[in-house]
Tab-separated table of C-alpha atoms in Angstrom:
chain	number	residue	atom	x	y	z
A	1	MET	CA	77.148	124.006	124.016
A	2	ASN	CA	75.246	122.407	126.883
A	3	VAL	CA	77.471	119.323	127.019
A	4	ARG	CA	78.263	117.701	130.302
A	5	THR	CA	79.361	114.345	131.617
A	6	LEU	CA	76.926	112.528	133.872
A	7	THR	CA	77.319	113.578	137.494
A	8	ILE	CA	75.363	113.204	140.715
A	9	CYS	CA	73.013	115.509	142.525
A	10	LEU	CA	73.634	115.667	146.254
A	11	ALA	CA	71.047	113.748	148.241
A	12	LEU	CA	71.332	114.896	151.838
A	13	ALA	CA	68.733	113.397	154.137
A	14	CYS	CA	69.279	115.665	157.130
A	15	SER	CA	65.986	114.698	158.710
A	16	HIS	CA	66.958	111.027	158.704
A	17	CYS	CA	70.529	111.252	159.979
A	18	GLY	CA	70.117	113.336	163.090
A	19	LEU	CA	71.346	116.595	161.593
A	20	ARG	CA	67.885	118.117	161.618
A	21	ALA	CA	67.820	118.051	165.430
A	22	GLN	CA	69.599	121.382	165.698
A	23	SER	CA	68.743	124.776	167.095
A	24	GLY	CA	69.735	128.319	166.191
A	25	GLY	CA	72.483	128.452	163.588
A	26	GLY	CA	72.554	124.677	163.257
A	27	GLU	CA	68.916	124.573	162.215
A	28	LYS	CA	69.500	127.256	159.594
A	29	ILE	CA	72.568	125.435	158.232
A	30	ALA	CA	70.570	122.217	157.901
A	31	ALA	CA	67.773	124.081	156.094
A	32	LEU	CA	70.230	125.666	153.638
A	33	ILE	CA	71.760	122.263	152.882
A	34	GLU	CA	68.368	120.717	152.241
A	35	ARG	CA	67.464	123.610	149.922
A	36	ASN	CA	70.772	123.272	148.053
A	37	ASP	CA	71.320	126.990	148.680
A	38	TRP	CA	75.100	126.890	148.477
A	39	PHE	CA	75.735	130.607	147.931
A	40	ALA	CA	73.767	131.471	151.068
A	41	LEU	CA	75.553	128.712	152.984
A	42	GLU	CA	78.958	129.982	151.839
A	43	GLN	CA	78.058	133.522	152.907
A	44	GLU	CA	76.367	132.770	156.215
A	45	LEU	CA	78.365	129.797	157.504
A	46	PRO	CA	81.039	131.829	159.377
A	47	SER	CA	78.383	133.475	161.556
A	48	LEU	CA	76.338	130.289	162.068
A	49	ARG	CA	78.889	127.570	162.644
A	50	GLU	CA	79.543	128.185	166.355
A	51	THR	CA	75.989	127.209	167.307
A	52	ALA	CA	75.895	124.040	165.169
A	53	SER	CA	76.994	120.547	166.127
A	54	PRO	CA	80.575	119.531	165.203
A	55	VAL	CA	79.328	117.061	162.579
A	56	LEU	CA	77.051	119.601	160.921
A	57	ARG	CA	79.814	122.218	160.956
A	58	ARG	CA	82.163	119.782	159.268
A	59	LEU	CA	79.553	118.743	156.709
A	60	ALA	CA	78.644	122.333	155.822
A	61	SER	CA	82.288	123.373	155.511
A	62	THR	CA	83.073	120.355	153.346
A	63	LEU	CA	80.162	120.970	151.001
A	64	THR	CA	81.095	124.614	150.460
A	65	ASP	CA	84.716	123.548	149.889
A	66	ILE	CA	83.493	121.113	147.206
A	67	PHE	CA	81.294	123.573	145.344
A	68	PHE	CA	83.656	126.547	145.660
A	69	ASN	CA	86.744	124.771	144.333
A	70	ARG	CA	88.785	124.251	147.494
A	71	ASP	CA	89.861	120.711	146.738
A	72	GLU	CA	92.448	120.163	149.487
A	73	SER	CA	90.078	121.265	152.235
A	74	ALA	CA	87.252	119.292	150.632
A	75	LEU	CA	89.269	116.070	150.621
A	76	ALA	CA	90.272	116.551	154.266
A	77	GLY	CA	86.653	117.173	155.272
A	78	ILE	CA	85.351	114.183	153.312
A	79	ASP	CA	87.959	111.921	154.915
A	80	THR	CA	86.919	113.067	158.395
A	81	LEU	CA	83.208	112.579	157.724
A	82	LEU	CA	83.643	109.166	156.110
A	83	GLY	CA	86.162	108.002	158.680
A	84	ARG	CA	84.436	109.157	161.881
A	85	HIS	CA	80.817	110.114	161.253
A	86	ARG	CA	79.153	107.702	158.848
A	87	GLN	CA	76.437	106.782	161.317
A	88	GLU	CA	75.499	110.418	161.894
A	89	ILE	CA	75.462	111.481	158.229
A	90	GLY	CA	73.614	108.417	156.877
A	91	LEU	CA	73.844	106.380	153.677
A	92	SER	CA	72.728	108.979	151.113
A	93	THR	CA	75.218	111.579	152.339
A	94	THR	CA	77.954	108.946	152.565
A	95	ALA	CA	77.270	107.924	148.957
A	96	SER	CA	77.425	111.546	147.792
A	97	LEU	CA	80.699	112.196	149.619
A	98	VAL	CA	82.274	109.049	148.155
A	99	TYR	CA	81.270	110.283	144.713
A	100	PHE	CA	82.650	113.774	145.318
A	101	ARG	CA	85.958	112.404	146.601
A	102	SER	CA	86.342	110.169	143.555
A	103	GLU	CA	85.426	113.064	141.253
A	104	ILE	CA	88.105	115.296	142.810
A	105	LEU	CA	90.697	112.516	142.554
A	106	GLY	CA	89.777	112.042	138.908
A	107	ARG	CA	90.152	115.741	138.180
A	108	ARG	CA	93.641	115.589	139.721
A	109	GLY	CA	94.516	112.645	137.500
A	110	GLU	CA	94.478	110.097	140.332
A	111	TYR	CA	92.180	107.927	138.258
A	112	GLY	CA	93.065	104.582	139.831
A	113	ARG	CA	92.544	105.836	143.386
A	114	GLY	CA	89.159	107.273	142.438
A	115	ALA	CA	88.058	104.050	140.730
A	116	ASP	CA	89.235	101.941	143.661
A	117	LEU	CA	87.357	104.130	146.149
A	118	LEU	CA	84.124	103.574	144.234
A	119	ALA	CA	84.810	99.851	143.913
A	120	GLY	CA	85.334	99.641	147.677
A	121	PHE	CA	82.073	101.509	148.272
A	122	PHE	CA	80.184	99.045	146.064
A	123	ASP	CA	81.787	96.090	147.854
A	124	GLU	CA	80.825	97.526	151.225
A	125	MET	CA	77.240	98.267	150.172
A	126	ARG	CA	76.629	95.038	148.240
A	127	PRO	CA	74.737	93.296	151.094
A	128	TYR	CA	72.283	96.202	151.212
A	129	VAL	CA	72.017	97.844	147.775
A	130	SER	CA	72.922	97.143	144.167
A	131	GLU	CA	75.186	99.074	141.816
A	132	LYS	CA	72.036	99.762	139.803
A	133	ASP	CA	70.909	101.976	142.681
A	134	PHE	CA	73.920	104.244	142.048
A	135	PRO	CA	74.174	104.663	138.258
A	136	ALA	CA	76.222	107.869	138.459
A	137	HIS	CA	78.741	106.149	140.731
A	138	ALA	CA	78.971	103.216	138.325
A	139	GLN	CA	79.548	105.524	135.349
A	140	LEU	CA	82.226	107.503	137.187
A	141	ARG	CA	83.947	104.294	138.257
A	142	ARG	CA	83.997	103.061	134.652
A	143	ARG	CA	85.402	106.331	133.331
A	144	LEU	CA	88.140	106.488	135.978
A	145	ASP	CA	89.015	102.842	135.515
A	146	LEU	CA	89.433	103.332	131.758
A	147	LEU	CA	91.813	106.220	132.456
A	148	ARG	CA	93.806	104.315	135.076
A	149	ASP	CA	96.969	104.125	132.941
A	150	VAL	CA	96.756	107.700	131.609
A	151	PRO	CA	99.201	110.145	133.256
A	152	PRO	CA	97.665	113.024	135.234
A	153	PRO	CA	96.876	116.225	133.306
A	154	ARG	CA	99.372	119.043	133.806
A	155	LEU	CA	99.394	122.653	132.689
A	156	VAL	CA	102.771	124.026	131.583
A	157	ARG	CA	102.860	127.749	130.953
A	158	PRO	CA	105.405	130.521	130.417
A	159	GLY	CA	106.250	133.163	132.977
A	160	SER	CA	104.344	135.888	131.146
A	161	ASP	CA	100.692	136.418	130.231
A	162	THR	CA	99.341	134.391	127.339
A	163	GLU	CA	97.225	136.334	124.854
A	164	ILE	CA	95.355	134.601	122.025
A	165	PRO	CA	92.795	135.714	119.432
A	166	LEU	CA	89.111	135.173	120.158
A	167	ARG	CA	86.886	134.564	117.161
A	168	ILE	CA	83.182	135.191	117.694
A	169	GLU	CA	80.946	133.758	114.976
A	170	PRO	CA	77.209	134.283	114.418
A	171	ILE	CA	75.019	131.169	114.507
A	172	LEU	CA	72.184	130.959	111.998
A	173	HIS	CA	69.352	128.429	112.025
A	174	ARG	CA	66.739	128.454	109.272
A	175	GLY	CA	67.934	131.901	108.296
A	176	GLU	CA	67.477	133.310	111.798
A	177	LEU	CA	70.291	134.574	114.035
A	178	LYS	CA	70.431	132.323	117.114
A	179	GLY	CA	73.363	134.031	118.811
A	180	HIS	CA	77.148	133.788	118.702
A	181	LEU	CA	79.813	131.281	119.716
A	182	PRO	CA	83.460	131.826	120.786
A	183	TYR	CA	86.281	130.003	118.980
A	184	VAL	CA	89.958	129.609	119.837
A	185	ALA	CA	92.858	127.915	118.054
A	186	VAL	CA	94.058	124.705	119.737
A	187	GLY	CA	97.142	122.759	118.690
A	188	ILE	CA	97.133	118.956	118.667
A	189	GLY	CA	99.781	116.791	117.013
A	190	GLY	CA	101.471	119.727	115.315
A	191	LYS	CA	98.265	121.036	113.664
A	192	ARG	CA	95.983	123.913	114.631
A	193	HIS	CA	92.267	123.343	115.027
A	194	SER	CA	89.299	125.589	115.783
A	195	PHE	CA	87.622	124.770	119.117
A	196	ILE	CA	84.554	126.293	120.736
A	197	LEU	CA	85.533	127.666	124.156
A	198	ASP	CA	82.813	126.262	126.387
A	199	THR	CA	82.522	126.657	130.146
A	200	GLY	CA	79.418	124.439	129.926
A	201	CYS	CA	81.434	121.405	128.800
A	202	ALA	CA	82.383	119.453	131.915
A	203	ALA	CA	84.928	117.338	130.035
A	204	GLY	CA	88.482	118.399	129.263
A	205	ALA	CA	87.486	118.497	125.614
A	206	PHE	CA	84.647	117.122	123.513
A	207	VAL	CA	85.306	116.052	119.913
A	208	SER	CA	83.720	114.123	117.080
A	209	GLU	CA	84.944	110.636	116.210
A	210	ARG	CA	86.064	111.933	112.816
A	211	PHE	CA	88.111	114.679	114.474
A	212	ALA	CA	89.630	112.193	116.939
A	213	ARG	CA	90.857	109.999	114.072
A	214	GLU	CA	92.361	112.934	112.172
A	215	ALA	CA	94.010	114.437	115.266
A	216	GLY	CA	95.472	111.128	116.474
A	217	ILE	CA	93.535	111.024	119.735
A	218	ARG	CA	93.999	107.639	121.375
A	219	ILE	CA	90.735	105.949	122.409
A	220	VAL	CA	90.984	104.194	125.781
A	221	GLY	CA	87.387	102.999	126.188
A	222	ASP	CA	83.735	103.437	125.356
A	223	SER	CA	80.251	103.359	126.907
A	224	ILE	CA	80.745	106.666	128.710
A	225	LEU	CA	77.435	108.402	129.282
A	226	ALA	CA	77.413	112.077	128.283
A	227	SER	CA	74.456	114.327	128.859
A	228	GLY	CA	73.137	117.475	127.190
A	229	ILE	CA	69.592	117.931	125.934
A	230	GLY	CA	69.515	114.137	125.948
A	231	ASP	CA	71.845	111.327	126.990
A	232	ARG	CA	74.181	109.526	124.579
A	233	TYR	CA	77.015	107.077	125.036
A	234	ALA	CA	80.436	108.222	123.874
A	235	LYS	CA	84.043	107.072	123.895
A	236	ILE	CA	86.889	108.442	125.961
A	237	GLY	CA	90.398	109.204	124.761
A	238	THR	CA	93.605	111.095	125.405
A	239	ALA	CA	96.564	112.698	123.649
A	240	ASP	CA	100.099	113.631	124.611
A	241	SER	CA	99.156	117.308	124.834
A	242	LEU	CA	97.194	120.204	123.434
A	243	THR	CA	98.354	123.791	123.211
A	244	VAL	CA	96.523	127.095	123.597
A	245	GLY	CA	98.874	129.869	122.568
A	246	ASP	CA	102.084	129.093	124.436
A	247	ILE	CA	100.277	127.134	127.166
A	248	VAL	CA	100.760	123.358	127.012
A	249	TYR	CA	98.130	121.108	128.594
A	250	ARG	CA	99.602	117.629	128.911
A	251	HIS	CA	97.542	114.427	128.837
A	252	PRO	CA	94.129	115.994	128.231
A	253	VAL	CA	91.033	113.805	128.350
A	254	PHE	CA	88.600	113.856	125.425
A	255	ILE	CA	84.989	112.727	125.305
A	256	VAL	CA	84.554	111.377	121.766
A	257	MET	CA	81.032	111.438	120.368
A	258	PRO	CA	79.997	108.608	118.042
A	259	SER	CA	80.012	109.057	114.284
A	260	GLU	CA	76.240	109.165	113.970
A	261	ALA	CA	75.898	111.867	116.655
A	262	THR	CA	76.787	115.538	116.651
A	263	ALA	CA	77.754	117.764	119.549
A	264	ASP	CA	74.864	120.003	118.646
A	265	THR	CA	71.828	118.963	116.641
A	266	ILE	CA	71.402	122.468	115.184
A	267	LEU	CA	75.067	123.280	114.524
A	268	ARG	CA	77.744	120.849	113.326
A	269	VAL	CA	80.518	120.900	115.909
A	270	ASP	CA	83.746	118.921	115.806
A	271	ALA	CA	85.717	120.223	118.778
A	272	ILE	CA	84.983	121.887	122.128
A	273	LEU	CA	87.502	123.000	124.755
A	274	GLY	CA	85.851	122.571	128.124
A	275	LEU	CA	85.989	123.461	131.771
A	276	ASP	CA	88.932	121.282	132.859
A	277	PHE	CA	91.425	123.366	130.901
A	278	LEU	CA	89.967	126.658	132.164
A	279	ARG	CA	90.026	125.506	135.789
A	280	ALA	CA	93.639	124.422	135.389
A	281	ALA	CA	94.520	127.839	133.913
A	282	GLY	CA	93.068	129.495	137.021
A	283	THR	CA	91.986	132.833	135.563
A	284	VAL	CA	90.788	133.776	132.087
A	285	ARG	CA	89.977	137.275	130.864
A	286	LEU	CA	87.659	137.560	127.885
A	287	TYR	CA	87.707	140.723	125.773
A	288	PRO	CA	84.825	140.136	123.350
A	289	LYS	CA	84.966	143.574	121.699
A	290	ALA	CA	88.744	143.487	121.293
A	291	ARG	CA	88.463	139.845	120.149
A	292	LYS	CA	91.128	138.462	122.453
A	293	ILE	CA	91.602	136.261	125.523
A	294	VAL	CA	94.303	136.703	128.164
A	295	PHE	CA	95.461	134.023	130.596
A	296	PRO	CA	97.328	135.981	133.312
A	297	ALA	CA	100.574	134.456	134.513
A	298	GLU	CA	100.476	136.198	137.890
A	299	ARG	CA	97.895	135.080	140.405
A	300	THR	CA	96.266	137.944	142.228
A	301	ALA	CA	97.481	138.435	145.791
A	302	ALA	CA	94.214	140.026	146.902
A	303	PRO	CA	92.304	138.187	149.626
A	304	ARG	CA	89.433	136.004	148.513
A	305	LYS	CA	86.216	137.981	148.715
A	306	ARG	CA	82.651	136.753	148.555
A	307	SER	CA	82.279	134.290	145.686
A	308	ASN	CA	79.611	134.692	143.041
A	309	LEU	CA	80.625	131.557	141.107
A	310	MET	CA	80.277	127.904	142.071
A	311	ILE	CA	80.669	124.574	140.275
A	312	LYS	CA	77.827	122.101	140.767
A	313	SER	CA	77.349	118.854	138.837
A	314	GLY	CA	80.412	119.781	136.797
A	315	GLN	CA	78.887	123.097	135.698
A	316	PRO	CA	79.630	126.731	136.659
A	317	TYR	CA	76.782	128.757	138.162
A	318	LEU	CA	76.766	132.513	138.678
A	319	GLU	CA	74.862	134.273	141.430
A	320	ALA	CA	73.322	137.635	140.515
A	321	LEU	CA	70.736	139.998	141.939
A	322	SER	CA	67.549	141.352	140.433
A	323	ASP	CA	67.603	144.965	139.260
A	324	GLU	CA	65.925	146.061	142.501
A	325	GLY	CA	68.327	143.924	144.531
A	326	ASP	CA	65.547	142.091	146.369
A	327	GLU	CA	65.903	138.701	144.661
A	328	ARG	CA	68.896	136.410	144.308
A	329	LEU	CA	69.183	134.762	140.888
A	330	LEU	CA	71.107	131.647	139.856
A	331	PHE	CA	72.431	131.404	136.280
A	332	HIS	CA	74.230	128.642	134.418
A	333	PHE	CA	77.406	130.374	133.189
A	334	ASP	CA	77.823	128.777	129.769
A	335	THR	CA	79.972	130.359	127.059
A	336	GLY	CA	78.935	127.482	124.786
A	337	ASN	CA	75.369	128.767	124.884
A	338	ALA	CA	75.044	130.948	121.790
A	339	SER	CA	72.591	133.306	123.455
A	340	ALA	CA	70.973	133.470	126.917
A	341	ASP	CA	67.613	132.440	128.307
A	342	LEU	CA	65.537	132.150	131.447
A	343	HIS	CA	64.563	128.719	132.663
A	344	VAL	CA	61.284	127.149	133.647
A	345	HIS	CA	62.066	127.799	137.340
A	346	TYR	CA	61.997	131.533	136.655
A	347	TYR	CA	58.824	131.126	134.613
A	348	ASP	CA	57.081	129.198	137.398
A	349	THR	CA	58.144	131.788	139.985
A	350	HIS	CA	57.164	134.833	137.902
A	351	ARG	CA	54.489	133.407	135.621
A	352	ALA	CA	52.013	136.279	135.836
A	353	GLN	CA	54.637	138.943	135.129
A	354	VAL	CA	56.260	136.937	132.338
A	355	GLU	CA	53.002	136.247	130.515
A	356	ALA	CA	51.893	139.852	130.879
A	357	ALA	CA	55.152	141.396	129.628
A	358	GLY	CA	56.356	138.692	127.243
A	359	ARG	CA	55.550	137.903	123.627
A	360	LYS	CA	54.470	134.273	123.187
A	361	ASN	CA	56.587	132.395	120.680
A	362	ALA	CA	57.866	128.930	119.736
A	363	VAL	CA	61.565	128.080	119.467
A	364	SER	CA	63.793	125.037	118.930
A	365	HIS	CA	66.732	124.061	121.133
A	366	GLY	CA	69.580	121.888	119.888
A	367	GLY	CA	72.388	120.255	121.813
A	368	TYR	CA	74.203	117.011	122.378
A	369	GLY	CA	71.777	114.096	122.417
A	370	GLY	CA	68.681	115.735	121.006
A	371	THR	CA	66.533	118.613	119.839
A	372	ILE	CA	63.452	120.220	121.349
A	373	GLU	CA	61.174	121.481	118.590
A	374	ASP	CA	58.650	124.298	118.873
A	375	MET	CA	58.825	124.826	122.616
A	376	THR	CA	56.608	127.630	123.910
A	377	VAL	CA	58.562	130.598	125.236
A	378	TYR	CA	57.738	134.139	126.275
A	379	THR	CA	60.167	136.750	124.928
A	380	LEU	CA	60.760	139.623	127.335
A	381	PRO	CA	61.750	142.933	125.685
A	382	ALA	CA	64.275	143.575	128.475
A	383	PHE	CA	65.542	141.718	131.539
A	384	ARG	CA	67.721	143.583	134.039
A	385	PHE	CA	69.902	142.189	136.813
A	386	ARG	CA	73.175	142.940	138.566
A	387	VAL	CA	76.486	141.089	138.586
A	388	GLY	CA	78.383	142.646	141.440
A	389	LYS	CA	77.665	146.372	141.107
A	390	THR	CA	77.251	146.253	137.338
A	391	LEU	CA	73.768	146.579	135.870
A	392	CYS	CA	73.202	144.147	133.000
A	393	THR	CA	70.377	144.362	130.484
A	394	MET	CA	69.478	141.435	128.232
A	395	GLU	CA	67.178	142.426	125.397
A	396	ASN	CA	64.628	140.065	123.818
A	397	ILE	CA	65.409	137.203	126.160
A	398	ASP	CA	63.326	134.010	125.970
A	399	VAL	CA	61.703	132.496	129.059
A	400	ASN	CA	61.421	128.721	128.655
A	401	THR	CA	58.250	127.001	129.820
A	402	GLN	CA	59.823	123.557	130.194
A	403	PRO	CA	63.266	122.147	131.076
A	404	VAL	CA	65.825	122.081	128.265
A	405	LEU	CA	68.891	120.275	129.614
A	406	ALA	CA	68.757	116.705	130.861
A	407	MET	CA	70.583	117.692	134.068
A	408	GLN	CA	69.452	121.284	134.508
A	409	LEU	CA	69.484	122.355	138.161
A	410	PRO	CA	65.845	122.675	139.224
A	411	ASN	CA	66.487	125.974	141.027
A	412	ALA	CA	68.468	127.638	138.221
A	413	ASP	CA	66.799	130.799	136.908
A	414	GLY	CA	68.468	130.793	133.521
A	415	ALA	CA	71.610	130.510	131.428
A	416	LEU	CA	74.020	133.279	130.499
A	417	GLY	CA	75.866	132.591	127.269
A	418	MET	CA	77.558	134.674	124.613
A	419	ASP	CA	74.781	137.271	124.417
A	420	PHE	CA	75.730	138.090	128.020
A	421	ILE	CA	79.497	137.986	127.412
A	422	ARG	CA	79.203	140.329	124.424
A	423	LEU	CA	77.684	143.081	126.592
A	424	PHE	CA	81.056	143.888	128.134
A	425	ASP	CA	84.554	145.079	127.324
A	426	GLU	CA	86.050	142.573	129.784
A	427	VAL	CA	84.798	139.472	131.590
A	428	THR	CA	87.187	137.963	134.151
A	429	VAL	CA	86.532	134.429	135.347
A	430	ASP	CA	88.659	133.504	138.352
A	431	PHE	CA	88.441	129.832	139.275
A	432	GLU	CA	90.680	130.260	142.321
A	433	ARG	CA	88.533	132.897	143.996
A	434	MET	CA	85.397	131.605	142.263
A	435	SER	CA	84.293	134.933	140.915
A	436	VAL	CA	83.045	136.490	137.703
A	437	ARG	CA	83.751	140.198	137.254
A	438	VAL	CA	82.418	142.234	134.344
A	439	ARG	CA	83.455	145.650	133.047
A	440	LYS	CA	81.819	147.860	130.432
């Protein structure tokens, strides 16, 4: 659904904080950090770290811990860097690490600690910079402060697998099929409601104001900035619990869109179940052809292999390879996207091939905060790439010629939504090992 709460992009000024003055592996680590190439850093760091300085090793390890969902190690690394190495890492990196630490604390339900950390950062920086220079920090502080008295979220589940129905509905706009969306039944206050299952929603859940009133969601504050195609202010609320099958998720957080807004400007949407719940569940297996979802009770005992999934700016991104295997591709992994598309970064990188092979067209994009009308795209008859060892073919995929999302990663090649999911018999998303596995 392309809904996300406002987050921060990492601003690492290696050349200004002494980390650029490296040689060998250290120089390569610094270059990967500056390029925001986190998959390459995660893969190559073990072989490079011995020739890097201790500070750069710690910074690189901490960043990969942050983006690959290793919260305990990330917090320990952030504490070391902020406590011992502020002079070496510089102000911009310090600000980013403070943000990341507060974000992790907020996700764990330690809202007051996260808000206080940001308040202390602002107090410390006040002689030099203003809060207006850090709008994402200010928004995160406000959100955490509003949640200060809300108990931490907690997932309570049975000892066996949880299996629930998956409803996949076609989406029509002006009589044209725009793709499909996944729906699951969610219980709140003793009633069952239909929610879109959306990995692209960074909030715990995203609901309309009308739905919040009917479901008894308690509003705890407003003026929370949420971002999709555009930016809109929303409210924030909570409830005692929500249920998915026999899984109980206690004290969920809801982003509540105002009455005059919709979660999607093309499709009326009242309720979205987002990434927080899925991360808490650990692993989810989607069976789109069998129309079911399974949340395994047992965690796999297999060792963690190379990750092909990361979470950046509150969003999951999947690494894939081109059909020939000579190009690494980065995709937004968004089940709330009714279809799939390639982004302007891919278009700029492959413009000649795209314009030669594609059919020029105009499409509209709708999402929270706005609509893009009649954007020029090139429709490719087939686009092939590999996820792991599995060859994937997307037919009639659009290549966008301009950015769509307000906070789209500039180096993302595209978005894989339900058109991608529906290719397979099984899609397993493992948020502990940060992997996506597909099976036909």
